[in-house]
Amino acid sequence: MMDFTEGFGLQGKVALVTGASRGIGEAIARAFAAHGVTVVLASRKMEGLERVKNAIVSAGGRAITAVCNTGKPDQITEVFQRISDELGRIDILVNNAATNPFAGNAVDVPEWAFDKTVAVNMKGYFIASQHAARMMIEQGSGVIINIASVAALEALPMQTVYSMTKAAVLAMTRGLARELGPHGIRVNAIAPGVVKTHFSQFLADTPEIAQPLLDATALKRFAEPDEIAGAALFLASDMSSYTTGTVVVCDGGALA
Ligand SMILES: NC(=O)c1ccc[n+]([C@@H]2O[C@H](COP(=O)([O-])OP(=O)(O)OC[C@H]3O[C@@H](n4cnc5c(N)ncnc54)[C@H](OP(=O)(O)O)[C@@H]3O)[C@@H](O)[C@H]2O)c1
């Protein structure tokens, strides 16, 4: 029997959240920290990471910062070495840092933009998952959460390469869930619809794209980052102990 009076039961766990300096990653990091998780905050720029760390520490939580470009495998390796040396374990990996450097027609995508999108959104998620899985297999437990997108499930205008990488994230989620399940490790994805962050700012500047996306939602609004963090809390905790290899869609009903 599960004791539901215990809340999410995440006290004392260790999590790495990539892309934690703002937006969805920040919201997930703060939600985890509020539930007693020690959070490793990773992104490319220390300034944003320090801001999030200070907010977490001021609220009584625990966090450390790690500058890491997840498009560079060596930098991911360094972060996991630090986690191993300083914290000794990893319970939760949230692959969240992603990029979308070119919005336009597929025929116009320059090769550099294709390579960058694949390097960060696909290879970065995979390399981080490999490192986490090796440690989690030793522990006999762990959770990996991959932030995908509804772009993995439907065609969105001007985002074909981004969508390809997010569909690959869902394929990776299923493959790793099968492989790691016997080791007590669960792997799931979250597919957000439009969330009000820096990442989706271009929509605010392009109402002809934003309006149809807004109209398509059942709730008639875009999401706040905290509304994605709630799904992450569920997937990180034993509340979802029989859930693996799947995707939680948080899209305000756009695909309904
Ligand atoms: N916002 C949406 O509407 C939406 C919808 C569906 C899915 N998503 C997904 O949600 C995730 C988070 O997006 P968001 O909306 O929160 O974006 P955001 O507000 O722009 O935040 C992106 C975060 O990723 C970091 N980052 C970017 N490139 C990185 C790299 N190469 N290596 C390491 N960190 C990097 C950024 O910090 P630095 O600049 O310091 O590196 C920042 O912390 C992404 O996977 C995105 O695809 C977003």
Short mmCIF file of C-alpha atoms and ligand atoms in Angstrom, two decimals:
data_model
loop_
_atom_site.label_atom_id
_atom_site.label_comp_id
_atom_site.label_asym_id
_atom_site.label_seq_id
_atom_site.Cartn_x
_atom_site.Cartn_y
_atom_site.Cartn_z
CA MET A 1 0.00 0.00 0.00
CA MET A 2 1.27 3.46 -0.84
CA ASP A 3 1.22 6.06 1.92
CA PHE A 4 -0.33 9.08 0.20
CA THR A 5 0.03 11.19 3.36
CA GLU A 6 3.78 11.27 2.68
CA GLY A 7 3.39 13.64 -0.28
CA PHE A 8 5.72 13.09 -3.20
CA GLY A 9 8.39 11.40 -1.05
CA LEU A 10 11.29 13.12 -2.83
CA GLN A 11 13.13 14.32 0.31
CA GLY A 12 16.90 13.72 0.05
CA LYS A 13 16.91 12.80 -3.64
CA VAL A 14 19.45 14.24 -6.09
CA ALA A 15 18.34 15.61 -9.47
CA LEU A 16 20.11 17.09 -12.48
CA VAL A 17 17.97 19.54 -14.47
CA THR A 18 19.48 20.79 -17.74
CA GLY A 19 18.38 24.18 -18.98
CA ALA A 20 17.54 25.16 -15.40
CA SER A 21 18.40 28.86 -15.63
CA ARG A 22 14.93 29.94 -16.78
CA GLY A 23 11.58 28.80 -18.15
CA ILE A 24 10.40 25.21 -17.73
CA GLY A 25 13.74 23.98 -16.34
CA GLU A 26 13.71 26.65 -13.64
CA ALA A 27 10.12 25.80 -12.70
CA ILE A 28 10.97 22.08 -12.42
CA ALA A 29 14.13 22.79 -10.39
CA ARG A 30 12.25 25.02 -7.95
CA ALA A 31 9.42 22.50 -7.59
CA PHE A 32 11.88 19.67 -6.89
CA ALA A 33 13.81 21.80 -4.37
CA ALA A 34 10.56 22.70 -2.61
CA HIS A 35 10.07 18.96 -2.07
CA GLY A 36 13.52 18.42 -0.54
CA VAL A 37 15.48 17.44 -3.65
CA THR A 38 19.09 18.60 -4.00
CA VAL A 39 19.08 20.05 -7.51
CA VAL A 40 22.05 20.37 -9.85
CA LEU A 41 21.22 23.34 -12.08
CA ALA A 42 22.90 23.18 -15.49
CA SER A 43 22.95 25.50 -18.50
CA ARG A 44 25.49 27.46 -20.54
CA LYS A 45 25.52 30.71 -18.55
CA MET A 46 26.35 31.00 -14.86
CA GLU A 47 24.41 34.25 -14.36
CA GLY A 48 20.95 32.70 -14.78
CA LEU A 49 21.96 29.60 -12.81
CA GLU A 50 23.11 31.72 -9.85
CA ARG A 51 19.78 33.58 -9.85
CA VAL A 52 17.83 30.31 -9.67
CA LYS A 53 20.19 28.86 -7.06
CA ASN A 54 19.80 31.95 -4.86
CA ALA A 55 16.01 31.73 -5.10
CA ILE A 56 16.10 28.05 -4.11
CA VAL A 57 18.51 28.60 -1.22
CA SER A 58 16.51 31.62 0.04
CA ALA A 59 13.45 29.37 0.14
CA GLY A 60 15.37 26.84 2.28
CA GLY A 61 16.30 24.42 -0.52
CA ARG A 62 19.58 22.94 -1.75
CA ALA A 63 21.09 23.52 -5.20
CA ILE A 64 24.45 23.62 -6.95
CA THR A 65 25.26 25.17 -10.32
CA ALA A 66 27.11 23.62 -13.26
CA VAL A 67 27.94 25.46 -16.47
CA CYS A 68 27.34 22.98 -19.27
CA ASN A 69 26.56 23.22 -22.97
CA THR A 70 24.64 19.99 -23.56
CA GLY A 71 25.62 20.18 -27.23
CA LYS A 72 29.18 19.35 -26.07
CA PRO A 73 29.48 15.76 -24.80
CA ASP A 74 32.71 16.51 -22.87
CA GLN A 75 30.90 19.13 -20.80
CA ILE A 76 28.12 16.66 -19.95
CA THR A 77 30.76 14.16 -18.83
CA GLU A 78 32.30 16.81 -16.55
CA VAL A 79 28.95 17.51 -14.88
CA PHE A 80 28.36 13.83 -14.15
CA GLN A 81 31.90 13.52 -12.77
CA ARG A 82 31.10 16.38 -10.38
CA ILE A 83 27.80 14.79 -9.37
CA SER A 84 29.58 11.53 -8.68
CA ASP A 85 32.38 13.24 -6.69
CA GLU A 86 30.27 15.76 -4.75
CA LEU A 87 26.89 14.07 -4.31
CA GLY A 88 27.66 10.38 -4.86
CA ARG A 89 24.40 9.53 -6.63
CA ILE A 90 21.73 10.70 -9.07
CA ASP A 91 18.06 9.87 -8.58
CA ILE A 92 16.44 12.04 -11.25
CA LEU A 93 17.67 13.34 -14.60
CA VAL A 94 15.54 15.93 -16.39
CA ASN A 95 16.70 16.39 -19.99
CA ASN A 96 15.23 19.81 -20.69
CA ALA A 97 17.82 22.05 -22.43
CA ALA A 98 16.90 22.38 -26.08
CA THR A 99 17.39 24.72 -28.99
CA ASN A 100 15.47 25.81 -32.06
CA PRO A 101 17.82 28.18 -33.88
CA PHE A 102 15.94 28.39 -37.18
CA ALA A 103 12.22 28.95 -37.67
CA GLY A 104 11.37 28.60 -41.33
CA ASN A 105 10.62 26.28 -44.18
CA ALA A 106 12.45 22.94 -44.22
CA VAL A 107 13.93 23.65 -47.66
CA ASP A 108 15.68 26.72 -46.22
CA VAL A 109 17.23 25.14 -43.10
CA PRO A 110 20.98 25.74 -43.15
CA GLU A 111 23.18 22.77 -42.27
CA TRP A 112 24.63 24.51 -39.19
CA ALA A 113 21.12 24.90 -37.75
CA PHE A 114 20.28 21.26 -38.45
CA ASP A 115 23.51 20.08 -36.78
CA LYS A 116 23.05 22.32 -33.71
CA THR A 117 19.44 21.22 -33.20
CA VAL A 118 20.38 17.55 -33.41
CA ALA A 119 23.47 18.02 -31.19
CA VAL A 120 21.57 19.65 -28.31
CA ASN A 121 18.04 18.22 -28.53
CA MET A 122 18.91 14.66 -29.49
CA LYS A 123 22.54 13.78 -28.85
CA GLY A 124 22.69 15.88 -25.67
CA TYR A 125 19.65 14.09 -24.21
CA PHE A 126 21.14 10.73 -25.17
CA ILE A 127 24.63 11.32 -23.75
CA ALA A 128 23.21 12.66 -20.47
CA SER A 129 20.88 9.65 -20.27
CA GLN A 130 23.82 7.27 -20.79
CA HIS A 131 25.75 8.84 -17.90
CA ALA A 132 22.71 8.87 -15.62
CA ALA A 133 21.74 5.32 -16.50
CA ARG A 134 25.20 3.98 -15.65
CA MET A 135 24.97 5.48 -12.16
CA MET A 136 21.31 4.49 -11.74
CA ILE A 137 22.01 0.87 -12.74
CA GLU A 138 24.63 0.73 -9.94
CA GLN A 139 22.03 2.17 -7.53
CA GLY A 140 19.23 -0.08 -8.77
CA SER A 141 16.88 2.89 -9.04
CA GLY A 142 16.32 6.17 -10.85
CA VAL A 143 14.05 8.26 -13.01
CA ILE A 144 14.73 9.95 -16.34
CA ILE A 145 12.32 12.63 -17.60
CA ASN A 146 12.73 13.92 -21.15
CA ILE A 147 11.10 17.21 -22.07
CA ALA A 148 9.79 16.65 -25.58
CA SER A 149 7.06 18.75 -27.24
CA VAL A 150 3.72 18.42 -28.96
CA ALA A 151 5.87 19.10 -32.02
CA ALA A 152 6.81 15.41 -31.73
CA LEU A 153 3.16 14.47 -32.21
CA GLU A 154 1.86 16.92 -34.81
CA ALA A 155 3.31 19.08 -37.56
CA LEU A 156 3.92 22.66 -36.42
CA PRO A 157 4.66 25.40 -38.94
CA MET A 158 8.33 26.24 -39.59
CA GLN A 159 9.66 23.68 -37.10
CA THR A 160 10.37 20.49 -39.01
CA VAL A 161 13.91 19.86 -37.75
CA TYR A 162 12.97 20.72 -34.16
CA SER A 163 9.98 18.36 -34.46
CA MET A 164 12.23 15.59 -35.80
CA THR A 165 14.48 15.84 -32.75
CA LYS A 166 11.51 15.85 -30.37
CA ALA A 167 10.07 12.74 -32.06
CA ALA A 168 13.49 11.13 -31.58
CA VAL A 169 13.25 11.99 -27.87
CA LEU A 170 10.03 9.96 -27.64
CA ALA A 171 11.68 7.02 -29.43
CA MET A 172 14.62 7.25 -27.02
CA THR A 173 12.20 7.36 -24.07
CA ARG A 174 10.55 4.11 -25.15
CA GLY A 175 13.86 2.36 -25.91
CA LEU A 176 15.48 3.33 -22.61
CA ALA A 177 12.33 2.47 -20.64
CA ARG A 178 12.45 -1.10 -22.02
CA GLU A 179 16.19 -1.45 -21.43
CA LEU A 180 16.34 0.12 -17.97
CA GLY A 181 13.03 -1.07 -16.50
CA PRO A 182 14.54 -4.34 -15.20
CA HIS A 183 17.06 -2.20 -13.25
CA GLY A 184 14.29 -0.31 -11.44
CA ILE A 185 14.71 2.78 -13.61
CA ARG A 186 11.69 4.54 -15.14
CA VAL A 187 11.95 6.72 -18.26
CA ASN A 188 9.14 9.03 -19.39
CA ALA A 189 8.63 12.15 -21.47
CA ILE A 190 6.56 15.29 -21.12
CA ALA A 191 5.18 16.92 -24.27
CA PRO A 192 4.29 20.54 -23.52
CA GLY A 193 2.18 22.65 -25.82
CA VAL A 194 2.98 26.35 -25.93
CA VAL A 195 4.45 27.52 -22.61
CA LYS A 196 5.08 31.19 -21.89
CA THR A 197 8.89 31.31 -21.82
CA HIS A 198 11.79 32.96 -23.65
CA PHE A 199 11.75 29.93 -26.01
CA SER A 200 8.25 30.67 -27.29
CA GLN A 201 8.74 34.47 -27.33
CA PHE A 202 8.86 34.46 -31.14
CA LEU A 203 5.17 33.46 -31.06
CA ALA A 204 4.29 36.68 -29.30
CA ASP A 205 6.02 38.47 -32.16
CA THR A 206 4.22 36.38 -34.82
CA PRO A 207 0.48 36.51 -34.05
CA GLU A 208 -0.40 34.81 -37.35
CA ILE A 209 1.29 31.66 -35.97
CA ALA A 210 0.33 32.16 -32.30
CA GLN A 211 -3.41 32.74 -32.80
CA PRO A 212 -4.21 29.37 -34.47
CA LEU A 213 -2.20 27.59 -31.76
CA LEU A 214 -4.16 29.42 -29.07
CA ASP A 215 -7.47 28.73 -30.81
CA ALA A 216 -6.59 25.01 -30.98
CA THR A 217 -6.34 24.66 -27.20
CA ALA A 218 -9.39 23.52 -25.26
CA LEU A 219 -8.44 25.78 -22.34
CA LYS A 220 -8.03 28.84 -24.62
CA ARG A 221 -4.71 29.86 -23.11
CA PHE A 222 -1.01 28.99 -23.19
CA ALA A 223 0.72 27.33 -20.21
CA GLU A 224 2.74 28.78 -17.34
CA PRO A 225 6.06 26.94 -16.69
CA ASP A 226 4.79 25.70 -13.28
CA GLU A 227 2.06 23.74 -15.06
CA ILE A 228 4.79 21.57 -16.64
CA ALA A 229 6.64 21.27 -13.32
CA GLY A 230 3.59 19.55 -11.82
CA ALA A 231 3.86 16.77 -14.39
CA ALA A 232 7.58 16.47 -13.65
CA LEU A 233 6.89 16.07 -9.92
CA PHE A 234 4.44 13.26 -10.72
CA LEU A 235 6.90 11.46 -13.00
CA ALA A 236 9.85 11.93 -10.61
CA SER A 237 8.04 10.44 -7.66
CA ASP A 238 6.55 7.11 -6.70
CA MET A 239 3.16 8.62 -7.56
CA SER A 240 4.00 7.32 -11.05
CA SER A 241 5.70 4.09 -9.92
CA TYR A 242 3.93 1.99 -12.60
CA THR A 243 4.39 4.54 -15.39
CA THR A 244 7.30 4.14 -17.81
CA GLY A 245 8.01 4.45 -21.52
CA THR A 246 5.24 6.93 -22.11
CA VAL A 247 4.56 10.60 -22.61
CA VAL A 248 2.48 12.98 -20.53
CA VAL A 249 0.97 15.58 -22.86
CA CYS A 250 0.48 19.03 -21.25
CA ASP A 251 -1.02 20.98 -24.14
CA GLY A 252 -4.23 22.54 -22.79
CA GLY A 253 -6.18 20.07 -24.90
CA ALA A 254 -4.74 21.18 -28.25
CA LEU A 255 -4.50 17.57 -29.48
CA ALA A 256 -7.91 16.60 -28.09
N1 LIG B 1 8.17 27.05 -24.31
C1 LIG B 1 7.45 26.25 -25.06
O1 LIG B 1 6.41 26.65 -25.62
C2 LIG B 1 7.83 24.80 -25.20
C3 LIG B 1 6.90 23.94 -25.81
C4 LIG B 1 7.22 22.59 -25.96
C5 LIG B 1 8.43 22.12 -25.50
N2 LIG B 1 9.32 22.99 -24.92
C6 LIG B 1 10.59 22.43 -24.46
O2 LIG B 1 10.80 22.79 -23.11
C7 LIG B 1 12.20 22.82 -22.84
C8 LIG B 1 12.56 24.10 -22.13
O3 LIG B 1 12.16 25.18 -22.94
P1 LIG B 1 11.79 26.61 -22.31
O4 LIG B 1 10.56 27.04 -23.00
O5 LIG B 1 11.85 26.57 -20.83
O6 LIG B 1 13.01 27.45 -22.90
P2 LIG B 1 13.83 28.71 -22.30
O7 LIG B 1 13.00 29.50 -21.36
O8 LIG B 1 14.42 29.37 -23.48
O9 LIG B 1 14.99 28.00 -21.46
C9 LIG B 1 15.93 27.20 -22.10
C10 LIG B 1 16.97 26.76 -21.09
O10 LIG B 1 17.90 25.90 -21.74
C11 LIG B 1 19.21 26.44 -21.59
N3 LIG B 1 19.95 26.07 -22.79
C12 LIG B 1 19.72 26.44 -24.07
N4 LIG B 1 20.61 25.86 -24.89
C13 LIG B 1 21.43 25.10 -24.09
C14 LIG B 1 22.55 24.27 -24.34
N5 LIG B 1 23.05 24.08 -25.57
N6 LIG B 1 23.12 23.65 -23.29
C15 LIG B 1 22.65 23.82 -22.04
N7 LIG B 1 21.61 24.59 -21.74
C16 LIG B 1 21.01 25.23 -22.76
C17 LIG B 1 19.02 27.93 -21.35
O11 LIG B 1 20.04 28.52 -20.57
P3 LIG B 1 21.45 29.09 -21.15
O12 LIG B 1 21.10 30.14 -22.15
O13 LIG B 1 22.16 29.59 -19.93
O14 LIG B 1 22.15 27.92 -21.73
C18 LIG B 1 17.75 27.89 -20.51
O15 LIG B 1 18.05 27.56 -19.17
C19 LIG B 1 12.88 22.58 -24.18
O16 LIG B 1 13.21 21.21 -24.29
C20 LIG B 1 11.81 22.92 -25.20
O17 LIG B 1 12.00 22.23 -26.42
C21 LIG B 1 9.05 24.31 -24.77
#
